[in-house]
Short mmCIF file of C-alpha atoms and ligand atoms in Angstrom, two decimals:
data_model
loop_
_atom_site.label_atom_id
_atom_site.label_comp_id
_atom_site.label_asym_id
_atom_site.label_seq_id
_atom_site.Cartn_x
_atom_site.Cartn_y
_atom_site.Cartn_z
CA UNK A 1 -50.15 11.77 -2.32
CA UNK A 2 -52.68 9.33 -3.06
CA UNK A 3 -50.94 6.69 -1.37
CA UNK A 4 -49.04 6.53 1.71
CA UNK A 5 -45.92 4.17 -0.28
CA UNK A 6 -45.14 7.06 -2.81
CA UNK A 7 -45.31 9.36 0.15
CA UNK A 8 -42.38 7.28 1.98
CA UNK A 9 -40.69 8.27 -0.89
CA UNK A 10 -41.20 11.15 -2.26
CA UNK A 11 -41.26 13.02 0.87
CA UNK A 12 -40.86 17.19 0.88
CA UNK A 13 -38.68 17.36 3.95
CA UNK A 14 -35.07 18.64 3.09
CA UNK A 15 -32.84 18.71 6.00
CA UNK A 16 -31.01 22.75 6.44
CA UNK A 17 -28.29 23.41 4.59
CA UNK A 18 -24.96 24.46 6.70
CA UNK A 19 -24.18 21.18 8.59
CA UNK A 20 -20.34 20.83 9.35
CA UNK A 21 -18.31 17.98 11.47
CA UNK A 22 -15.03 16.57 11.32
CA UNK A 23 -15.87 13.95 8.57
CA UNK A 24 -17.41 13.91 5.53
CA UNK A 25 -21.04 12.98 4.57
CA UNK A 26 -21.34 9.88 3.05
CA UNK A 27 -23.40 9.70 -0.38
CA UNK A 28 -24.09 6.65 -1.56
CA UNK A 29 -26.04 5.85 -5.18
CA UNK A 30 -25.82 4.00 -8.28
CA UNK A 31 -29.04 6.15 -9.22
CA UNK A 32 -27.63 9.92 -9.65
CA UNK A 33 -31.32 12.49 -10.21
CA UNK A 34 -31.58 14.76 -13.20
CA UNK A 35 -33.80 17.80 -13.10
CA UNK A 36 -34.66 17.97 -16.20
CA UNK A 37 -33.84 16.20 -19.79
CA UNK A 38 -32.00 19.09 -20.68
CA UNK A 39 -29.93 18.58 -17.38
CA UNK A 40 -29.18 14.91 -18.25
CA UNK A 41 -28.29 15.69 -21.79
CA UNK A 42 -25.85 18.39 -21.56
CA UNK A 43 -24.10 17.07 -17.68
CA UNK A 44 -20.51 15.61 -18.53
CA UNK A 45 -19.42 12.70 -16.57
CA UNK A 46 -15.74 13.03 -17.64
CA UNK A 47 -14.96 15.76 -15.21
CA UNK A 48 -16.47 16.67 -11.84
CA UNK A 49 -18.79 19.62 -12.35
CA UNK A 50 -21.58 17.45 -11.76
CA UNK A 51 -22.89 13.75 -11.39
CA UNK A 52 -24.25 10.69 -13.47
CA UNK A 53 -24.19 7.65 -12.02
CA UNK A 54 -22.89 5.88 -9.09
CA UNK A 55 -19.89 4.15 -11.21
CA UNK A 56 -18.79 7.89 -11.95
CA UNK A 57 -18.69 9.00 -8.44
CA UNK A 58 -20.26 10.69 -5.92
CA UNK A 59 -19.56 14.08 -3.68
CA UNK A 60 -17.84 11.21 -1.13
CA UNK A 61 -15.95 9.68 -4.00
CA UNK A 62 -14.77 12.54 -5.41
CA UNK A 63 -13.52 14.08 -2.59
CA UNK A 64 -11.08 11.19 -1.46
CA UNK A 65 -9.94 11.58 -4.70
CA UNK A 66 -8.95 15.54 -4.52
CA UNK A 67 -7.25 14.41 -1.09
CA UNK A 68 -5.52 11.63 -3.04
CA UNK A 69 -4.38 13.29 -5.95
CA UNK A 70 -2.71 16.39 -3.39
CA UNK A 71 -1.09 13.52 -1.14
CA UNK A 72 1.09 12.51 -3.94
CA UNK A 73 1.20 15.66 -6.13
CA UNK A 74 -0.90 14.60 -8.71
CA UNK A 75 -4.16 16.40 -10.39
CA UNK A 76 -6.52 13.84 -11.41
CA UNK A 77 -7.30 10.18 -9.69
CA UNK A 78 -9.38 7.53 -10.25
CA UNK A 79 -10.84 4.95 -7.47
CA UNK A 80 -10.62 1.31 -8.27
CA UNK A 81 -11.37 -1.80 -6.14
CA UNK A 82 -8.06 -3.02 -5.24
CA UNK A 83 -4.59 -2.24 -5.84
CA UNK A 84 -4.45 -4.62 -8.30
CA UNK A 85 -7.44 -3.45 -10.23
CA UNK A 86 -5.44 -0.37 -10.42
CA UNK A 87 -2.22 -2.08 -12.23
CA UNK A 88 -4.59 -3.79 -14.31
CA UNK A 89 -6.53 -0.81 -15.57
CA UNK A 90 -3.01 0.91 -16.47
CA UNK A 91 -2.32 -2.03 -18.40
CA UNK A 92 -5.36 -2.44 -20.27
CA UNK A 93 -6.11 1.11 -20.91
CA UNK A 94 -2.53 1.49 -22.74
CA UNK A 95 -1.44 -1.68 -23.96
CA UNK A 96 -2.75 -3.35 -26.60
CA UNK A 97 -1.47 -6.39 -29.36
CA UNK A 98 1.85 -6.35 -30.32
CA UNK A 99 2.80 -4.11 -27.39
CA UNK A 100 5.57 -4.72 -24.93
CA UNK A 101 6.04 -3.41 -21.67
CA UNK A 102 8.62 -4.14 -18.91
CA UNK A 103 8.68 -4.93 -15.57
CA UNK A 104 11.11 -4.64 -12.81
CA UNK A 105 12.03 -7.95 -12.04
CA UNK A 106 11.31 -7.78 -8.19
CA UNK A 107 7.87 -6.42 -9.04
CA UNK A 108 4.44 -7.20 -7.28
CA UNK A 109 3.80 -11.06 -7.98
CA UNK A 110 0.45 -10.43 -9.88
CA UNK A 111 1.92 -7.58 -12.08
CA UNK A 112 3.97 -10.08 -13.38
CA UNK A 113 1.11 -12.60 -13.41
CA UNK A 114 -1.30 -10.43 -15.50
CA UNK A 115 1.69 -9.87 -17.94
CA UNK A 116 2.02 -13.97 -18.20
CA UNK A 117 -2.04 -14.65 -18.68
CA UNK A 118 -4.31 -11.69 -20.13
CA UNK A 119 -1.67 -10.13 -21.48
CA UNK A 120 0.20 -12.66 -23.35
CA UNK A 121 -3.15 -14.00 -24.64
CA UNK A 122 -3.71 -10.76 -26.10
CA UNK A 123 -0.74 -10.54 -28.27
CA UNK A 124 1.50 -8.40 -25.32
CA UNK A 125 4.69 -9.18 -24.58
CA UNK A 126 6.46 -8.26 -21.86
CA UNK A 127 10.48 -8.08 -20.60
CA UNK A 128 11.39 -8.48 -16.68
CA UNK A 129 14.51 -5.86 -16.30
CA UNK A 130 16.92 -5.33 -13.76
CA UNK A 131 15.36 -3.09 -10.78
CA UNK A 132 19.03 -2.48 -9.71
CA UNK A 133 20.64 -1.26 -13.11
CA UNK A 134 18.85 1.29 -14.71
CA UNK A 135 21.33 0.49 -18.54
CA UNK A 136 19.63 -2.94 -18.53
CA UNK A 137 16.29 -1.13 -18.68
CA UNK A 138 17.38 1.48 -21.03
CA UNK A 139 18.78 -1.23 -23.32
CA UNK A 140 15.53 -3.02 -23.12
CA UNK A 141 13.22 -0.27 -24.08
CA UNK A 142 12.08 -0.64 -28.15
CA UNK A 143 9.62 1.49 -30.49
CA UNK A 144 7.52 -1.24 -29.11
CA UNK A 145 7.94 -0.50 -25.83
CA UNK A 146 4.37 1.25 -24.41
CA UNK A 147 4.92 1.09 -20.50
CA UNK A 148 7.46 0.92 -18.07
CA UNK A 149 6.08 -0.08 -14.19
CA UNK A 150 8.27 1.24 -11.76
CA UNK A 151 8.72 -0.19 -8.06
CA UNK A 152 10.45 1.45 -5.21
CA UNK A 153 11.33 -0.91 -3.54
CA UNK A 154 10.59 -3.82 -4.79
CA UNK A 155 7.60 -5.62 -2.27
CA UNK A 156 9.61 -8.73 -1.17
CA UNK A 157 13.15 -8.62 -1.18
CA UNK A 158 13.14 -4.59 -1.04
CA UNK A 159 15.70 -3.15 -3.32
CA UNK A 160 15.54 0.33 -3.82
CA UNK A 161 16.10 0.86 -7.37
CA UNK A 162 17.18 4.46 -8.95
CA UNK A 163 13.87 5.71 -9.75
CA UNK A 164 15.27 9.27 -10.71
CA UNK A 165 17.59 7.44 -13.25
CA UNK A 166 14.62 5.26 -14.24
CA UNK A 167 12.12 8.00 -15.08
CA UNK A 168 14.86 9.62 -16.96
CA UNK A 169 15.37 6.99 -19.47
CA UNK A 170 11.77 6.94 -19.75
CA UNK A 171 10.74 10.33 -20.26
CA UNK A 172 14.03 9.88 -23.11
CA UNK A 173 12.91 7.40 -24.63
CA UNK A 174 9.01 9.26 -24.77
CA UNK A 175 7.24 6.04 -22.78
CA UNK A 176 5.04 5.93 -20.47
CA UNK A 177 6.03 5.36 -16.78
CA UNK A 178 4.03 3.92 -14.00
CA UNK A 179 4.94 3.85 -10.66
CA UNK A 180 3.44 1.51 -7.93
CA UNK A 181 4.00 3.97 -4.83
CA UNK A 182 1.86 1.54 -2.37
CA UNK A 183 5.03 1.83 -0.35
CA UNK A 184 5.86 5.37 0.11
CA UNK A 185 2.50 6.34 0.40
CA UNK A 186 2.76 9.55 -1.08
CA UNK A 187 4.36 10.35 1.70
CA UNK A 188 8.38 8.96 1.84
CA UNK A 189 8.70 10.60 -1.22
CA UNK A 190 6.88 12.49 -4.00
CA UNK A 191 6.26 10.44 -7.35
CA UNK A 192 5.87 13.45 -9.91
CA UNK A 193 8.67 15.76 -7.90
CA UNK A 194 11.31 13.30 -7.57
CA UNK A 195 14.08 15.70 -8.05
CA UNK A 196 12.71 19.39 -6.86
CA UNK A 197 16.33 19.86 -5.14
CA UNK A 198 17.33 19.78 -9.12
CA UNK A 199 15.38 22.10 -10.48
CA UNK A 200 14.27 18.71 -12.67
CA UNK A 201 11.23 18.51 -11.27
CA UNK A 202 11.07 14.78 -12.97
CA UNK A 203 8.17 12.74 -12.11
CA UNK A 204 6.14 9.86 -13.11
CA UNK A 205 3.34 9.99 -15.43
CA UNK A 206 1.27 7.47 -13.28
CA UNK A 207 1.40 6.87 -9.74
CA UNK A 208 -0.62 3.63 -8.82
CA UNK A 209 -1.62 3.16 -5.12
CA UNK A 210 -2.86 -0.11 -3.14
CA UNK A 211 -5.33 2.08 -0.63
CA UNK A 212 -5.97 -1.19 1.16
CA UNK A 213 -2.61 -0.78 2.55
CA UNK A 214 -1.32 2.45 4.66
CA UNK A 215 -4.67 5.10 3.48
CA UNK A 216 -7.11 2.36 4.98
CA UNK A 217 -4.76 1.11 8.11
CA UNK A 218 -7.13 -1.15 9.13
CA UNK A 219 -6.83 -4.28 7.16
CA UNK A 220 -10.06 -4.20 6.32
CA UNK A 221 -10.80 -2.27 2.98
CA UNK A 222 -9.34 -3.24 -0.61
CA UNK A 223 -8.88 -0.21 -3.16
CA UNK A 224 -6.84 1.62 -5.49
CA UNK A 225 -5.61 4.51 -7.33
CA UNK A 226 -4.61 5.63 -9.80
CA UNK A 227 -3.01 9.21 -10.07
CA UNK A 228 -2.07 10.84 -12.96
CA UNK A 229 -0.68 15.12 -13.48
CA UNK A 230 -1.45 14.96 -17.56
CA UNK A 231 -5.55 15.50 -18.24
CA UNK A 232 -5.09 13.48 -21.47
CA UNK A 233 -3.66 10.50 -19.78
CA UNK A 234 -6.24 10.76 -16.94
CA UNK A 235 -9.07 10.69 -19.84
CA UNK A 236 -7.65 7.94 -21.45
CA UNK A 237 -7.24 5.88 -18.26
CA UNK A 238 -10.89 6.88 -17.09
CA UNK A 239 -12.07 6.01 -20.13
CA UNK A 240 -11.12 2.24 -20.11
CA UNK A 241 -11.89 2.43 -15.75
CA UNK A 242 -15.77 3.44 -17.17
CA UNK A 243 -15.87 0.61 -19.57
CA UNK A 244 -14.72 -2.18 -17.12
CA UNK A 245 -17.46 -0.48 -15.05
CA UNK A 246 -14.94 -0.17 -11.95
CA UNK A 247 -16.49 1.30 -8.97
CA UNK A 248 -16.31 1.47 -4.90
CA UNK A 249 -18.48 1.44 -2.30
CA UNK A 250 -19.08 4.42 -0.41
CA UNK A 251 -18.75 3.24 2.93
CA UNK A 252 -14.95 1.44 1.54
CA UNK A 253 -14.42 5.16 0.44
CA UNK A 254 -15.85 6.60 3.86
CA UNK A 255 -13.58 4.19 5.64
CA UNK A 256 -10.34 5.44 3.79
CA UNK A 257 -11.49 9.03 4.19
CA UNK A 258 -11.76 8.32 8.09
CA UNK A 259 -8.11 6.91 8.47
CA UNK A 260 -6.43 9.58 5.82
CA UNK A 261 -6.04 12.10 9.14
CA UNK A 262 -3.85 9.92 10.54
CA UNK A 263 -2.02 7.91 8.01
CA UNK A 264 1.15 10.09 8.46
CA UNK A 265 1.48 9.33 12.23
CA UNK A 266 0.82 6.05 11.59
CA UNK A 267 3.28 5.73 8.82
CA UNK A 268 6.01 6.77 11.29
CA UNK A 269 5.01 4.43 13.79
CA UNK A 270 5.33 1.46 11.30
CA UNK A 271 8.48 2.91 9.98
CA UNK A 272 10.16 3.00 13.33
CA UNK A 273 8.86 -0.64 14.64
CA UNK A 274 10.33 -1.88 11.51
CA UNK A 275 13.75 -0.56 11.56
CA UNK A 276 14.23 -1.69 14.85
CA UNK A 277 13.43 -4.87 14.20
CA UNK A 278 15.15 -4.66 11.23
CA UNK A 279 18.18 -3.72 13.23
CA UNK A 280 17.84 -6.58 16.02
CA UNK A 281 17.74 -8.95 13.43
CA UNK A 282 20.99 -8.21 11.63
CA UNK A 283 22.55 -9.15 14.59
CA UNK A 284 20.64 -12.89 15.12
CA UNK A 285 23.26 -15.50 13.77
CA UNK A 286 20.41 -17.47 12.58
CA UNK A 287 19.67 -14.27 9.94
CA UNK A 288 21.89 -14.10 6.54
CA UNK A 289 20.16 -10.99 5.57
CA UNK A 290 18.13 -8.26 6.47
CA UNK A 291 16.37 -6.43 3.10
CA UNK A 292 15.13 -2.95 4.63
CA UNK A 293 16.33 0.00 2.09
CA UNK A 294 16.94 2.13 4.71
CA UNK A 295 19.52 -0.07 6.45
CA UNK A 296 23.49 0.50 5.13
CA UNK A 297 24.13 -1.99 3.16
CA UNK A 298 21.04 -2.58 1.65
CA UNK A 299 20.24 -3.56 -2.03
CA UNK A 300 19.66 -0.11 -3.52
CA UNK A 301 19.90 2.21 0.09
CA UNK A 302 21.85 5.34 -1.51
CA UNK A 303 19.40 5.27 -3.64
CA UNK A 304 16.63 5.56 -0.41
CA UNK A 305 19.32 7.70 1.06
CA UNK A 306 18.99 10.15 -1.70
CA UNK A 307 15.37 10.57 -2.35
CA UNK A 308 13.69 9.36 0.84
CA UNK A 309 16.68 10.30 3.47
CA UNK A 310 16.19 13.63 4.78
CA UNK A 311 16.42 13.63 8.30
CA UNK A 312 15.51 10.16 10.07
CA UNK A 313 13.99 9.38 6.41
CA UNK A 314 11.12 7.98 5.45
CA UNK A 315 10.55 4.13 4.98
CA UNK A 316 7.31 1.83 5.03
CA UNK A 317 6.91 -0.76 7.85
CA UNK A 318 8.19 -3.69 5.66
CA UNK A 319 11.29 -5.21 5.97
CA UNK A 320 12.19 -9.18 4.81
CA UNK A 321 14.96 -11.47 6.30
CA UNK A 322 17.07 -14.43 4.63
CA UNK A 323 17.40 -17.16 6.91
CA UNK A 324 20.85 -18.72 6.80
CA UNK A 325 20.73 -22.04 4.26
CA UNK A 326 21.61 -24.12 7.55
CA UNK A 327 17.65 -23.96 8.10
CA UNK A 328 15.33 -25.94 5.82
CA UNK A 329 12.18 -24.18 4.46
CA UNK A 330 10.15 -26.49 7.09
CA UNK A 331 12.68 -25.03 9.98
CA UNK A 332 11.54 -21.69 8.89
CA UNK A 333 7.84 -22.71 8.60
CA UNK A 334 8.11 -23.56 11.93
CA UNK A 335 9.30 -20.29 13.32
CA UNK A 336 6.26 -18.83 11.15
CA UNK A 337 4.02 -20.76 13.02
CA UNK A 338 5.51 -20.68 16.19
CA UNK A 339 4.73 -16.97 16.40
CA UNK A 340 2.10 -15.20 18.47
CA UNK A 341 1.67 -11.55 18.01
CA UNK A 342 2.39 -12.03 14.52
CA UNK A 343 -0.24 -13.31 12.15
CA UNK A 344 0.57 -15.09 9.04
CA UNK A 345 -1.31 -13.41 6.25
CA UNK A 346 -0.89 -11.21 2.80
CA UNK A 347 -0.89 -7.64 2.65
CA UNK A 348 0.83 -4.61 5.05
CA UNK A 349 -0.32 -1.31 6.55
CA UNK A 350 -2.79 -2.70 9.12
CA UNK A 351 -2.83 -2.65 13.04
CA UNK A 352 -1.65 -6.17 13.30
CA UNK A 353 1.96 -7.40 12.16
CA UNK A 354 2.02 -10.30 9.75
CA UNK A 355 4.74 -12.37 8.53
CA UNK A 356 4.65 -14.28 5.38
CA UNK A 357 7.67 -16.79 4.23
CA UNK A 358 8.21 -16.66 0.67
CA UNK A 359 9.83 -19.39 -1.73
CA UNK A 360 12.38 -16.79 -3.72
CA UNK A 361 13.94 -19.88 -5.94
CA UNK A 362 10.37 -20.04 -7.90
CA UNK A 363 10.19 -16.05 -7.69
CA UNK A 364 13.12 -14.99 -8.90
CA UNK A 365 15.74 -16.85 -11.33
CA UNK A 366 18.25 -16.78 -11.72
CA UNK A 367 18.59 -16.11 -7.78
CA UNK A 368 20.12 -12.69 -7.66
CA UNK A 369 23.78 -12.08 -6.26
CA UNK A 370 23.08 -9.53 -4.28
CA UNK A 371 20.59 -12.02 -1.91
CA UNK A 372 21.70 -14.37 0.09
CA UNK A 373 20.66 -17.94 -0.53
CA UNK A 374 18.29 -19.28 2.40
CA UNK A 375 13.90 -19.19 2.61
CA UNK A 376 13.15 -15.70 3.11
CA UNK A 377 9.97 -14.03 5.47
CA UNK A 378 8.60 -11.10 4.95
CA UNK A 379 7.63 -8.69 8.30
CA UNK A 380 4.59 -6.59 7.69
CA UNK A 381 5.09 -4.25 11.08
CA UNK A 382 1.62 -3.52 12.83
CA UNK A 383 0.66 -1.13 15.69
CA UNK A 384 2.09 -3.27 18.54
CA UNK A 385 4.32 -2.22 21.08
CA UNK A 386 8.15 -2.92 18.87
CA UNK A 387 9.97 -4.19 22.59
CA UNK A 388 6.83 -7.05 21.91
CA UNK A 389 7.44 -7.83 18.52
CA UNK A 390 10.79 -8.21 19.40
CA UNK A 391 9.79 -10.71 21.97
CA UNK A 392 8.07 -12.91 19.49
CA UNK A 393 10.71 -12.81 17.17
CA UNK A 394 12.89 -13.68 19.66
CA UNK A 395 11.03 -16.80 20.91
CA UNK A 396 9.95 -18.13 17.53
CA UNK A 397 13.40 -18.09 16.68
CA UNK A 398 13.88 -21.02 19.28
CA UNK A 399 11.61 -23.03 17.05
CA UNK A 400 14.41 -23.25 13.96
CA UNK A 401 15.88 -25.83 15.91
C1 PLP B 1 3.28 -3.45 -3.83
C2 PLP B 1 1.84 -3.83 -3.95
N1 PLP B 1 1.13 -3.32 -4.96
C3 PLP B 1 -0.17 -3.63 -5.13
C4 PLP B 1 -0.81 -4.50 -4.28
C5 PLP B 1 -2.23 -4.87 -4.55
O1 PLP B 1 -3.11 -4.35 -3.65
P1 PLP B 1 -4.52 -5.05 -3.39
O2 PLP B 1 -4.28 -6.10 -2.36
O3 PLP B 1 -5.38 -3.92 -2.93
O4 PLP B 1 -4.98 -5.61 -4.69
C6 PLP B 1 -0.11 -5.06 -3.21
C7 PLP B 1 -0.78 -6.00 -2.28
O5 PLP B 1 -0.18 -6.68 -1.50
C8 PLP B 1 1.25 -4.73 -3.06
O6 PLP B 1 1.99 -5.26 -2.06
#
């Protein structure tokens, strides 16, 4: 070396071979080396015998994805970064003008949104259905029809719709079905098995995941997946995730890697905080309504019952109450802010609880029967001790008034 700058870096050392811990290296690069020209001409970046470029993945990158894809019972995945850059890049890799699609009508807000801007400007229409009755989506599916999202349960007001029934009609009707499965996880129930016990094996044919939620736990990472079982569809979906140039960082991806180990555990804990919370506050007389699927009663709880019910069952640590219509939407403001332990903020799946009141007149309309009328709140259960929570529930409720 001529020059001690080129020696910085290109430097002979190469550390030995046969180093093994508990986590992962992490390989970071938007630059990906080539031998040779003959190496760079013939490597393929559509599958993962090899690398190309940072945007395509590296050995850290690919292998959340293998431990993504086996959570949920998939075979392919695809990182995005955020769980809505996921629904998007469904949506834009298989719509396109003069396309419909359909949407459960208790869907994630910006699913809807995207279907009201980019997608109506584009020439795609799109058709809210029932979550509850799966004949009002068969009756709404056409030859135009190109995608069906799926939501179980739906994030705010939590019905559990009859996803076995749902992916039925689809898979009858030949369209495409895409499930967001931010809230089981992969692991209250399994999107592309949904009915083993039948011998149906029915599943999905995408299962889209908000990573930022339960596979990160710490509120502090925004990413997605996408899942698919079907190489073709996985092609055509990483062919449209290449050409919006989607990619995520490596320490993001390190982060998620890091809290997979104990995202089952932590699952649980969530779970159980929230149903007893759930539970205490069926019995407040200031509460109309408690929306948990796994509570009897429930909009859509058989339908928990049956596929995520074994046992204790499985449910997410979400769970939303109606207030009664004695208390304004300002009474219920103030028992959002008059709480301590939990924070008022979006999202779910982190260490801290959150609450977040939501205005369901301008979200849903006609306002459903099967709601009560009254401002509704949204619990996001954290980490915290549940005897706690209860405590701050219990003294914000004092605020109302
Ligand atoms: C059900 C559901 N899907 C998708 C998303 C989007 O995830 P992200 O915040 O990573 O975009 C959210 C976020 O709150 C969600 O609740």
């Amino acid at each position: 070396m001529s020059d001690k700058t080129t020696g910085l870096i290109h430097h002979p050392y190469v550390p030995p071979a046969g180093f093994e811990a508990p986590q992962p290296g992490v390989f970071k690069a938007s630059t990906v080396f080539f031998p040779n020209v003959a190496a760079l001409r013939s490597r393929e970046w559509k599958d993962k015998t090899g690398y190309t470029y940072g945007l395509h993945g590296t050995p850290t990158s690919y292998l959340l994805e293998e431990r993504l894809a086996t959570l949920e019972g998939g075979a392919q995945c695809l990182l995005v970064p955020s769980g809505l850059a996921a629904i998007a890049t469904v949506a834009l890799s298989l719509l396109k003008s003069g396309d419909e699609l359909l949407i459960p009508d208790n869907a994630y807000g910006p699913n809807k949104a995207l279907a009201l801007g980019e997608l109506k400007d584009w020439g795609i229409t799109h058709q809210l259905y029932d979550a509850l009755d799966p004949q009002d989506l068969a009756r709404r599916i056409s030859p135009r029809t190109r995608l069906v999202w799926l939501e179980a349960p739906g994030s705010v007001t939590m019905e559990f719709p009859d996803l076995i029934e749902q992916v039925r009609i689809c898979k009858a009707a030949g369209v495409t079905c895409a499930l967001d499965n931010t809230w089981g996880a992969g692991l209250a129930f399994s999107p592309f098995d949904l009915a083993p016990q039948d011998g149906a094996g029915q599943g999905v044919d995408i299962s889209i995941h908000a990573l930022t939620k339960y596979p990160s736990g710490g509120g502090d990472v925004l990413m997605g997946s996408i899942i698919t079982r079907d190489p073709q569809l996985h092609i055509r979906l990483k062919l449209t995730h290449m050409r919006l140039g989607l990619g995520v960082g490596m320490n993001d991806v390190e982060a998620v890697l890091r809290s997979l180990p104990s995202m089952a555990l932590r699952y649980r804990e969530h779970d159980r905080t929230a149903r007893a919370l759930a539970q205490w506050c069926q019995g407040r007389p200031e509460i109309a309504q408690v929306l948990h699927p796994a509570l009897p009663g429930a909009p859509g709880h058989a339908h928990w019952q049956a596929l995520c019910g074994a046992g204790e069952g499985m449910a997410a640590g979400l769970f939303s109450v109606i207030f009664d219509a004695r208390y304004s939407a300002a009474q219920v403001d103030a028992f959002c802010d008059a709480l301590r332990l939990f924070k008022l903020g979006y999202s779910w799946g982190g260490p801290v609880s959150l609450a977040m009141p939501y205005a369901l007149g301008s979200m849903r309309q006609p306002w459903p029967a099967h709601l009560a009328r009254g401002t509704l709140v949204r619990f996001s259960t954290g980490l915290e001790a549940a005897a706690d929570l209860q405590a701050d529930l219990a003294q914000a409720l004092a605020a109302l008034g």
